[in-house]
Amino acid sequence: MTAKNIQDFEVVPFYFSSDSTDPHDLFIKEHKVRKFDIKKPPGKTLFVLNVPPYVTVEALKDVFASAGKVQSVTFQCDDSDDTNELFGFKTAFVVFTKRPSLLRALKLERLTLPNPHNILLGMSKWIHEYNSTVYNHDKLNEEVNIYIKQHEKEEEEKKLAEKEVDDEGWTVVTKKGRNPGLSRKESVENKLIQKNKIKSKKKELKNFYTFQLKEQKMNNIIALRKSFQESKEKVNLMKKMRNFKPF
């Protein structure tokens, strides 16, 4: 079989296996560009079009290994080797270690995928894809049981953390929530009450409101009257005790 030529491209039939009868056409030619690219050296790079989406880098290396040692294979717009997830036909650059290998590749009349790659096609491919989406029931059951046990353990730890036992054996319920507080024991309650009283005294403002000023004035007047009355009574008592008689 002689390879066809279409617009500077050599059309080479590509067979998925040695016993395959229906080939897929690949379009190949020497890669020549003005701009130098170290990943695609001139004189050693083969430009390949119409590469099937399920052909990987390693598979394409083995396909062209019959022409000579392949240095690297890259797909356009993808620098990684993981191309199994790409969809649609791809463009590849096959770099040989020597130029004679490139020239031999351009004269190949057919290309065959080696057996070790085992690419699934047609009904076998669809069955494999479907089976891969079905979850293993035993594995799912095991994961669910592990999750339930872990959840029950965490709930028990939360319940124990929310309860405390005092010196007399009584269960003391503590504050719940994200920021649990102190247990409400009698000693703690007294300390909190005393602390709140001190804070309230510090915060109290004297003679700030009008009614406070009025109360302060009334208290001062009452105190003055009481002091005057006491002084008056004391003077009268002193007069009586002296028995003063000027005439």
Coordinates of N, CA and C in Angstrom, one line a residue, residues 123-233:
M123 N -18.3 -1.0 21.7 CA -19.1 -1.5 22.8 C -18.3 -1.8 24.1
S124 N -17.1 -2.3 23.9 CA -16.2 -2.7 25.1 C -15.8 -1.4 25.8
K125 N -15.6 -0.3 25.1 CA -15.3 1.0 25.8 C -16.4 1.5 26.6
W126 N -17.6 1.4 26.0 CA -18.8 1.9 26.7 C -19.1 1.1 27.9
I127 N -19.0 -0.2 27.8 CA -19.3 -1.1 29.0 C -18.3 -0.8 30.1
H128 N -17.0 -0.6 29.7 CA -16.0 -0.3 30.7 C -16.3 1.1 31.4
E129 N -16.7 2.1 30.6 CA -17.0 3.4 31.2 C -18.2 3.3 32.1
Y130 N -19.2 2.5 31.8 CA -20.4 2.4 32.6 C -20.0 1.7 33.9
N131 N -19.2 0.6 33.8 CA -18.9 -0.2 35.0 C -18.0 0.7 36.0
S132 N -17.2 1.6 35.5 CA -16.4 2.4 36.3 C -17.2 3.4 37.1
T133 N -18.4 3.7 36.6 CA -19.3 4.7 37.3 C -20.1 4.1 38.4
V134 N -20.2 2.7 38.4 CA -21.0 2.0 39.4 C -20.1 1.9 40.7
Y135 N -20.7 2.3 41.8 CA -19.9 2.3 43.1 C -20.0 0.9 43.7
N136 N -18.9 0.5 44.3 CA -18.8 -0.8 45.0 C -19.6 -0.8 46.3
H137 N -20.7 -1.6 46.4 CA -21.6 -1.6 47.5 C -20.9 -1.9 48.8
D138 N -20.0 -2.9 48.8 CA -19.3 -3.3 50.0 C -18.4 -2.2 50.5
K139 N -17.7 -1.5 49.6 CA -16.9 -0.4 50.0 C -17.7 0.8 50.6
L140 N -18.9 1.0 49.9 CA -19.8 2.1 50.4 C -20.3 1.8 51.8
N141 N -20.7 0.5 52.0 CA -21.2 0.1 53.3 C -20.1 0.3 54.4
E142 N -18.9 -0.1 54.1 CA -17.8 0.0 55.0 C -17.6 1.5 55.4
E143 N -17.6 2.4 54.4 CA -17.3 3.8 54.6 C -18.5 4.4 55.5
V144 N -19.7 4.0 55.2 CA -20.8 4.5 56.0 C -20.7 4.1 57.4
N145 N -20.4 2.8 57.7 CA -20.2 2.3 59.1 C -19.1 3.1 59.8
I146 N -18.0 3.3 59.2 CA -16.9 4.1 59.8 C -17.4 5.5 60.1
Y147 N -18.1 6.1 59.2 CA -18.6 7.5 59.5 C -19.6 7.5 60.7
I148 N -20.5 6.5 60.7 CA -21.5 6.5 61.8 C -20.8 6.3 63.2
K149 N -19.8 5.4 63.2 CA -19.1 5.2 64.5 C -18.4 6.4 64.9
Q150 N -17.8 7.1 64.0 CA -17.0 8.3 64.3 C -18.0 9.4 64.8
H151 N -19.1 9.5 64.2 CA -20.1 10.5 64.6 C -20.7 10.2 66.0
E152 N -21.0 8.9 66.3 CA -21.5 8.6 67.6 C -20.4 8.9 68.7
K153 N -19.2 8.6 68.4 CA -18.1 8.9 69.3 C -18.0 10.4 69.6
E154 N -18.1 11.2 68.6 CA -18.0 12.7 68.8 C -19.2 13.2 69.6
E155 N -20.4 12.6 69.4 CA -21.6 13.0 70.2 C -21.4 12.6 71.7
E156 N -20.8 11.5 71.9 CA -20.6 11.0 73.3 C -19.6 12.0 74.0
E157 N -18.6 12.3 73.3 CA -17.6 13.3 73.9 C -18.2 14.6 74.2
K158 N -19.1 15.1 73.3 CA -19.8 16.4 73.6 C -20.6 16.3 74.8
K159 N -21.4 15.2 75.0 CA -22.2 15.1 76.1 C -21.4 15.0 77.4
L160 N -20.3 14.3 77.4 CA -19.5 14.2 78.6 C -18.9 15.6 78.9
A161 N -18.5 16.3 77.9 CA -17.9 17.7 78.1 C -18.9 18.7 78.7
E162 N -20.2 18.5 78.4 CA -21.2 19.4 78.9 C -21.6 19.1 80.4
K163 N -21.2 18.0 81.0 CA -21.5 17.7 82.3 C -20.3 17.6 83.2
E164 N -20.5 18.1 84.5 CA -19.5 18.0 85.5 C -20.1 17.5 86.8
V165 N -19.3 16.9 87.6 CA -19.8 16.4 88.9 C -19.0 17.2 90.0
D166 N -19.8 17.8 91.0 CA -19.1 18.6 92.1 C -18.7 17.6 93.1
D167 N -18.2 18.2 94.3 CA -17.6 17.4 95.4 C -18.6 16.6 96.0
E168 N -19.9 17.0 96.0 CA -20.9 16.2 96.7 C -21.6 15.2 95.8
G169 N -21.1 15.1 94.6 CA -21.7 14.0 93.7 C -22.8 14.5 92.8
W170 N -23.1 15.9 92.9 CA -24.2 16.4 92.1 C -23.7 16.7 90.7
T171 N -24.6 16.5 89.7 CA -24.2 16.8 88.3 C -24.5 18.3 88.1
V172 N -23.4 19.0 87.6 CA -23.5 20.4 87.4 C -23.6 20.6 85.9
V173 N -24.7 21.3 85.4 CA -24.9 21.6 84.0 C -24.1 22.9 83.7
T174 N -23.3 22.8 82.7 CA -22.5 24.0 82.3 C -23.2 24.7 81.1
K175 N -22.7 25.9 80.8 CA -23.2 26.6 79.7 C -22.9 25.9 78.4
K176 N -23.8 25.8 77.4 CA -23.6 25.2 76.2 C -23.3 26.2 75.1
G177 N -22.8 25.7 74.0 CA -22.5 26.7 72.9 C -21.1 26.6 72.4
R178 N -20.7 27.6 71.6 CA -19.3 27.6 71.1 C -18.3 28.0 72.2
N179 N -18.8 28.8 73.2 CA -17.9 29.3 74.2 C -18.5 28.9 75.6
P180 N -18.3 27.6 76.0 CA -18.9 27.1 77.2 C -18.3 27.9 78.4
G181 N -19.1 28.3 79.4 CA -18.7 29.1 80.5 C -18.3 28.2 81.7
L182 N -18.2 28.9 82.9 CA -17.9 28.1 84.2 C -19.1 27.4 84.7
S183 N -18.9 26.4 85.4 CA -20.0 25.6 86.0 C -20.7 26.5 87.1
R184 N -22.0 26.5 87.2 CA -22.7 27.4 88.2 C -22.8 26.8 89.6
K185 N -21.6 26.7 90.2 CA -21.5 26.3 91.6 C -21.8 27.5 92.5
E186 N -22.1 27.2 93.8 CA -22.4 28.3 94.7 C -21.2 29.3 94.9
S187 N -20.0 28.7 95.0 CA -18.9 29.6 95.1 C -18.6 30.5 93.9
V188 N -18.8 29.9 92.8 CA -18.7 30.7 91.5 C -19.7 31.8 91.4
E189 N -21.0 31.4 91.8 CA -22.1 32.4 91.7 C -21.8 33.6 92.6
N190 N -21.3 33.3 93.8 CA -21.0 34.4 94.8 C -19.9 35.3 94.2
K191 N -18.9 34.7 93.6 CA -17.8 35.5 93.1 C -18.3 36.4 91.9
L192 N -19.1 35.8 91.1 CA -19.7 36.6 90.0 C -20.6 37.8 90.5
I193 N -21.4 37.5 91.5 CA -22.3 38.6 92.1 C -21.4 39.7 92.6
Q194 N -20.4 39.3 93.4 CA -19.5 40.3 94.0 C -18.8 41.2 92.9
K195 N -18.4 40.5 91.9 CA -17.7 41.2 90.8 C -18.6 42.1 90.1
N196 N -19.8 41.7 89.9 CA -20.8 42.6 89.2 C -21.1 43.8 90.1
K197 N -21.2 43.7 91.4 CA -21.4 44.8 92.3 C -20.3 45.8 92.2
I198 N -19.1 45.3 92.2 CA -17.9 46.3 92.1 C -18.0 47.0 90.8
K199 N -18.3 46.3 89.8 CA -18.4 46.9 88.4 C -19.5 48.0 88.4
S200 N -20.6 47.7 89.0 CA -21.8 48.6 89.0 C -21.4 49.9 89.8
K201 N -20.7 49.7 90.9 CA -20.3 50.9 91.7 C -19.3 51.8 90.9
K202 N -18.4 51.1 90.2 CA -17.5 51.9 89.4 C -18.1 52.7 88.3
K203 N -19.2 52.1 87.7 CA -19.8 52.7 86.6 C -20.8 53.7 87.0
E204 N -21.3 53.8 88.3 CA -22.3 54.7 88.8 C -21.7 56.1 88.7
L205 N -22.5 57.1 88.2 CA -22.1 58.5 88.1 C -22.8 59.3 89.1
K206 N -22.1 60.0 90.0 CA -22.7 60.8 91.0 C -23.0 62.2 90.6
N207 N -24.1 62.8 91.0 CA -24.5 64.2 90.7 C -24.5 64.4 89.2
F208 N -24.9 63.4 88.4 CA -24.9 63.6 87.0 C -26.3 64.0 86.5
Y209 N -27.4 63.4 87.1 CA -28.7 63.7 86.7 C -29.3 64.8 87.6
T210 N -30.4 65.4 87.1 CA -31.0 66.5 87.9 C -31.6 66.1 89.2
F211 N -32.3 64.9 89.2 CA -32.9 64.4 90.5 C -31.8 64.1 91.5
Q212 N -30.6 63.7 91.0 CA -29.5 63.5 92.0 C -29.0 64.8 92.6
L213 N -29.0 65.9 91.9 CA -28.6 67.2 92.4 C -29.6 67.7 93.5
K214 N -30.9 67.5 93.1 CA -32.0 67.9 94.1 C -31.9 67.1 95.4
E215 N -31.7 65.8 95.3 CA -31.6 65.0 96.5 C -30.4 65.4 97.3
Q216 N -29.3 65.8 96.6 CA -28.1 66.2 97.4 C -28.3 67.5 98.2
K217 N -29.0 68.4 97.5 CA -29.3 69.7 98.2 C -30.3 69.5 99.4
M218 N -31.3 68.6 99.2 CA -32.2 68.4 100.3 C -31.5 67.7 101.5
N219 N -30.6 66.8 101.2 CA -29.9 66.1 102.2 C -29.0 67.1 103.0
N220 N -28.4 68.0 102.3 CA -27.5 69.1 102.9 C -28.4 70.0 103.8
I221 N -29.6 70.4 103.4 CA -30.4 71.2 104.2 C -30.9 70.5 105.5
I222 N -31.2 69.2 105.3 CA -31.7 68.5 106.5 C -30.5 68.3 107.5
A223 N -29.3 68.1 107.0 CA -28.2 68.0 107.9 C -27.9 69.3 108.6
L224 N -28.0 70.4 107.9 CA -27.8 71.7 108.6 C -28.8 72.0 109.7
R225 N -30.1 71.7 109.4 CA -31.1 71.9 110.4 C -30.9 71.1 111.6
K226 N -30.5 69.8 111.4 CA -30.3 68.9 112.5 C -29.1 69.4 113.3
S227 N -28.0 69.9 112.7 CA -26.9 70.4 113.4 C -27.2 71.7 114.2
F228 N -28.1 72.6 113.6 CA -28.5 73.8 114.2 C -29.3 73.5 115.5
Q229 N -30.2 72.6 115.3 CA -31.1 72.2 116.5 C -30.2 71.6 117.6
E230 N -29.3 70.8 117.3 CA -28.4 70.2 118.3 C -27.6 71.3 119.0
S231 N -27.1 72.2 118.3 CA -26.3 73.3 118.8 C -27.2 74.2 119.7
K232 N -28.4 74.5 119.3 CA -29.3 75.3 120.1 C -29.6 74.6 121.5
E233 N -29.9 73.3 121.4 CA -30.2 72.6 122.6 C -29.0 72.6 123.6

